Structure formats: C-alpha cells, structure tokens
mmCIF file of the C-alpha atoms, coordinates in Angstrom:
data_MODEL
# 
_entry.id   MODEL 
# 
loop_
_atom_site.group_PDB 
_atom_site.id 
_atom_site.type_symbol 
_atom_site.label_atom_id 
_atom_site.label_alt_id 
_atom_site.label_comp_id 
_atom_site.label_asym_id 
_atom_site.label_entity_id 
_atom_site.label_seq_id 
_atom_site.pdbx_PDB_ins_code 
_atom_site.Cartn_x 
_atom_site.Cartn_y 
_atom_site.Cartn_z 
_atom_site.occupancy 
_atom_site.B_iso_or_equiv 
_atom_site.pdbx_formal_charge 
_atom_site.auth_seq_id 
_atom_site.auth_comp_id 
_atom_site.auth_asym_id 
_atom_site.auth_atom_id 
_atom_site.pdbx_PDB_model_num 
ATOM 1  C CA . MET A 1 1  ? -66.959 23.376 -3.780  1.00 0.00 ? 1  MET A CA 1 
ATOM 2  C CA . GLU A 1 2  ? -63.561 23.196 -2.135  1.00 0.00 ? 2  GLU A CA 1 
ATOM 3  C CA . ASP A 1 3  ? -61.358 26.275 -1.873  1.00 0.00 ? 3  ASP A CA 1 
ATOM 4  C CA . ARG A 1 4  ? -59.019 26.517 -4.875  1.00 0.00 ? 4  ARG A CA 1 
ATOM 5  C CA . HIS A 1 5  ? -55.900 27.160 -2.821  1.00 0.00 ? 5  HIS A CA 1 
ATOM 6  C CA . ALA A 1 6  ? -56.622 24.291 -0.416  1.00 0.00 ? 6  ALA A CA 1 
ATOM 7  C CA . LEU A 1 7  ? -57.108 21.928 -3.337  1.00 0.00 ? 7  LEU A CA 1 
ATOM 8  C CA . LEU A 1 8  ? -53.880 23.126 -4.985  1.00 0.00 ? 8  LEU A CA 1 
ATOM 9  C CA . GLN A 1 9  ? -52.060 22.521 -1.699  1.00 0.00 ? 9  GLN A CA 1 
ATOM 10 C CA . LYS A 1 10 ? -53.361 18.940 -1.589  1.00 0.00 ? 10 LYS A CA 1 
ATOM 11 C CA . ILE A 1 11 ? -52.262 18.435 -5.209  1.00 0.00 ? 11 ILE A CA 1 
ATOM 12 C CA . ASN A 1 12 ? -48.793 19.809 -4.402  1.00 0.00 ? 12 ASN A CA 1 
ATOM 13 C CA . GLU A 1 13 ? -48.450 17.522 -1.389  1.00 0.00 ? 13 GLU A CA 1 
ATOM 14 C CA . ILE A 1 14 ? -49.502 14.335 -3.188  1.00 0.00 ? 14 ILE A CA 1 
ATOM 15 C CA . SER A 1 15 ? -47.383 15.305 -6.205  1.00 0.00 ? 15 SER A CA 1 
ATOM 16 C CA . PHE A 1 16 ? -44.339 15.540 -3.933  1.00 0.00 ? 16 PHE A CA 1 
ATOM 17 C CA . VAL A 1 17 ? -45.047 12.040 -2.575  1.00 0.00 ? 17 VAL A CA 1 
ATOM 18 C CA . PHE A 1 18 ? -45.648 10.732 -6.102  1.00 0.00 ? 18 PHE A CA 1 
ATOM 19 C CA . ASN A 1 19 ? -42.376 12.214 -7.416  1.00 0.00 ? 19 ASN A CA 1 
ATOM 20 C CA . ASP A 1 20 ? -40.381 11.058 -4.396  1.00 0.00 ? 20 ASP A CA 1 
ATOM 21 C CA . LEU A 1 21 ? -41.666 7.497  -4.769  1.00 0.00 ? 21 LEU A CA 1 
ATOM 22 C CA . THR A 1 22 ? -40.869 7.615  -8.485  1.00 0.00 ? 22 THR A CA 1 
ATOM 23 C CA . LEU A 1 23 ? -37.249 8.431  -7.685  1.00 0.00 ? 23 LEU A CA 1 
ATOM 24 C CA . TYR A 1 24 ? -37.078 5.798  -4.945  1.00 0.00 ? 24 TYR A CA 1 
ATOM 25 C CA . LEU A 1 25 ? -38.463 3.106  -7.228  1.00 0.00 ? 25 LEU A CA 1 
ATOM 26 C CA . ASP A 1 26 ? -35.810 3.951  -9.818  1.00 0.00 ? 26 ASP A CA 1 
ATOM 27 C CA . THR A 1 27 ? -33.217 2.568  -7.411  1.00 0.00 ? 27 THR A CA 1 
ATOM 28 C CA . HIS A 1 28 ? -35.397 0.064  -5.518  1.00 0.00 ? 28 HIS A CA 1 
ATOM 29 C CA . PRO A 1 29 ? -37.666 -1.476 -8.184  1.00 0.00 ? 29 PRO A CA 1 
ATOM 30 C CA . MET A 1 30 ? -38.412 -4.626 -6.160  1.00 0.00 ? 30 MET A CA 1 
ATOM 31 C CA . ASP A 1 31 ? -39.795 -2.828 -3.077  1.00 0.00 ? 31 ASP A CA 1 
ATOM 32 C CA . SER A 1 32 ? -43.396 -4.018 -3.013  1.00 0.00 ? 32 SER A CA 1 
ATOM 33 C CA . ILE A 1 33 ? -44.450 -1.614 -0.247  1.00 0.00 ? 33 ILE A CA 1 
ATOM 34 C CA . ALA A 1 34 ? -43.120 1.348  -2.225  1.00 0.00 ? 34 ALA A CA 1 
ATOM 35 C CA . LYS A 1 35 ? -44.914 0.065  -5.338  1.00 0.00 ? 35 LYS A CA 1 
ATOM 36 C CA . SER A 1 36 ? -48.171 -0.097 -3.407  1.00 0.00 ? 36 SER A CA 1 
ATOM 37 C CA . ASP A 1 37 ? -47.608 3.388  -1.977  1.00 0.00 ? 37 ASP A CA 1 
ATOM 38 C CA . PHE A 1 38 ? -46.814 4.644  -5.482  1.00 0.00 ? 38 PHE A CA 1 
ATOM 39 C CA . GLN A 1 39 ? -50.075 3.232  -6.865  1.00 0.00 ? 39 GLN A CA 1 
ATOM 40 C CA . GLN A 1 40 ? -52.053 4.828  -4.037  1.00 0.00 ? 40 GLN A CA 1 
ATOM 41 C CA . ALA A 1 41 ? -50.340 8.192  -4.558  1.00 0.00 ? 41 ALA A CA 1 
ATOM 42 C CA . ALA A 1 42 ? -50.899 8.022  -8.321  1.00 0.00 ? 42 ALA A CA 1 
ATOM 43 C CA . SER A 1 43 ? -54.579 7.252  -7.813  1.00 0.00 ? 43 SER A CA 1 
ATOM 44 C CA . LYS A 1 44 ? -55.045 10.045 -5.272  1.00 0.00 ? 44 LYS A CA 1 
ATOM 45 C CA . ARG A 1 45 ? -53.190 12.540 -7.467  1.00 0.00 ? 45 ARG A CA 1 
ATOM 46 C CA . LYS A 1 46 ? -55.335 11.631 -10.467 1.00 0.00 ? 46 LYS A CA 1 
ATOM 47 C CA . GLU A 1 47 ? -58.490 12.015 -8.364  1.00 0.00 ? 47 GLU A CA 1 
ATOM 48 C CA . LEU A 1 48 ? -57.428 15.452 -7.100  1.00 0.00 ? 48 LEU A CA 1 
ATOM 49 C CA . MET A 1 49 ? -56.359 16.615 -10.570 1.00 0.00 ? 49 MET A CA 1 
ATOM 50 C CA . GLN A 1 50 ? -59.748 15.559 -11.983 1.00 0.00 ? 50 GLN A CA 1 
ATOM 51 C CA . LYS A 1 51 ? -61.559 17.331 -9.158  1.00 0.00 ? 51 LYS A CA 1 
ATOM 52 C CA . TYR A 1 52 ? -59.574 20.504 -9.811  1.00 0.00 ? 52 TYR A CA 1 
ATOM 53 C CA . ALA A 1 53 ? -60.209 20.274 -13.556 1.00 0.00 ? 53 ALA A CA 1 
ATOM 54 C CA . LYS A 1 54 ? -63.933 19.866 -12.982 1.00 0.00 ? 54 LYS A CA 1 
ATOM 55 C CA . GLU A 1 55 ? -64.176 22.829 -10.605 1.00 0.00 ? 55 GLU A CA 1 
ATOM 56 C CA . PHE A 1 56 ? -61.560 25.253 -11.944 1.00 0.00 ? 56 PHE A CA 1 
ATOM 57 C CA . GLY A 1 57 ? -60.223 23.961 -15.255 1.00 0.00 ? 57 GLY A CA 1 
ATOM 58 C CA . PRO A 1 58 ? -57.289 21.648 -16.036 1.00 0.00 ? 58 PRO A CA 1 
ATOM 59 C CA . LEU A 1 59 ? -53.818 22.255 -14.636 1.00 0.00 ? 59 LEU A CA 1 
ATOM 60 C CA . THR A 1 60 ? -52.130 20.156 -17.316 1.00 0.00 ? 60 THR A CA 1 
ATOM 61 C CA . LEU A 1 61 ? -53.014 18.987 -20.797 1.00 0.00 ? 61 LEU A CA 1 
ATOM 62 C CA . ASP A 1 62 ? -53.387 15.379 -19.697 1.00 0.00 ? 62 ASP A CA 1 
ATOM 63 C CA . CYS A 1 63 ? -55.922 15.926 -16.911 1.00 0.00 ? 63 CYS A CA 1 
ATOM 64 C CA . SER A 1 64 ? -59.557 15.400 -17.767 1.00 0.00 ? 64 SER A CA 1 
ATOM 65 C CA . CYS A 1 65 ? -60.108 18.107 -20.309 1.00 0.00 ? 65 CYS A CA 1 
ATOM 66 C CA . GLU A 1 66 ? -63.649 16.808 -20.776 1.00 0.00 ? 66 GLU A CA 1 
ATOM 67 C CA . TYR A 1 67 ? -64.637 19.308 -18.097 1.00 0.00 ? 67 TYR A CA 1 
ATOM 68 C CA . HIS A 1 68 ? -63.239 22.417 -19.705 1.00 0.00 ? 68 HIS A CA 1 
ATOM 69 C CA . SER A 1 69 ? -62.430 24.032 -22.984 1.00 0.00 ? 69 SER A CA 1 
ATOM 70 C CA . TRP A 1 70 ? -59.592 26.521 -23.211 1.00 0.00 ? 70 TRP A CA 1 
ATOM 71 C CA . ALA A 1 71 ? -61.893 28.670 -25.346 1.00 0.00 ? 71 ALA A CA 1 
ATOM 72 C CA . GLU A 1 72 ? -64.126 29.231 -22.308 1.00 0.00 ? 72 GLU A CA 1 
ATOM 73 C CA . GLY A 1 73 ? -61.486 31.604 -20.897 1.00 0.00 ? 73 GLY A CA 1 
ATOM 74 C CA . PRO A 1 74 ? -59.994 33.271 -19.118 1.00 0.00 ? 74 PRO A CA 1 
ATOM 75 C CA . THR A 1 75 ? -56.796 31.513 -20.028 1.00 0.00 ? 75 THR A CA 1 
ATOM 76 C CA . PRO A 1 76 ? -54.131 30.713 -17.410 1.00 0.00 ? 76 PRO A CA 1 
ATOM 77 C CA . TRP A 1 77 ? -51.917 33.587 -18.549 1.00 0.00 ? 77 TRP A CA 1 
ATOM 78 C CA . GLU A 1 78 ? -54.919 35.871 -17.991 1.00 0.00 ? 78 GLU A CA 1 
ATOM 79 C CA . GLY A 1 79 ? -55.133 34.671 -14.388 1.00 0.00 ? 79 GLY A CA 1 
ATOM 80 C CA . GLY A 1 80 ? -57.941 32.237 -15.068 1.00 0.00 ? 80 GLY A CA 1 
ATOM 81 C CA . HIS A 1 81 ? -56.830 29.089 -13.277 1.00 0.00 ? 81 HIS A CA 1 
ATOM 82 C CA . ILE A 1 82 ? -54.367 29.974 -10.566 1.00 0.00 ? 82 ILE A CA 1 
# 
C-alpha cells in the first residue's frame, strides 16, 4: 500500500497537467501532440484516482465508488480521507 500523502501528491501533479492541457486545448484544438498528452494525463489521473479510492476511499463522487461506501465512515469532514 502506497503512502496516502505520496499518492495525493501524484494526483495533484497529474491533475495540474490535466487542467493545464485542458486550457491549452481550448485555444489550440488542432494540436495533435497536446491531444495525445491530454489523453495520457486523463488516463493516468483516472488510474491514480481509482487507486486512491480503493485504498483510502473516493476523493470525488465520480471516482470508483464501488470500492467504498460513505456509510463505512469516518466521513471526510471527520478526517477520514485526507
């Protein structure tokens, strides 16, 4: 099992790349290299989010909630997932 903080750091880093490429593609929609990089970043982010959800519980509502039920507590506002 990977350290929670190290995994969160990886998620933050790939999320930055993902968001930056999203903004770039808004103004450069025909850039095929950026599109490829975007797809790779999206795939990696999804993989990391699923890994986090499986080990520690979901960070967002749309990430693989098959691994966790909010009823299993503690909830995020009780310090359960961060």
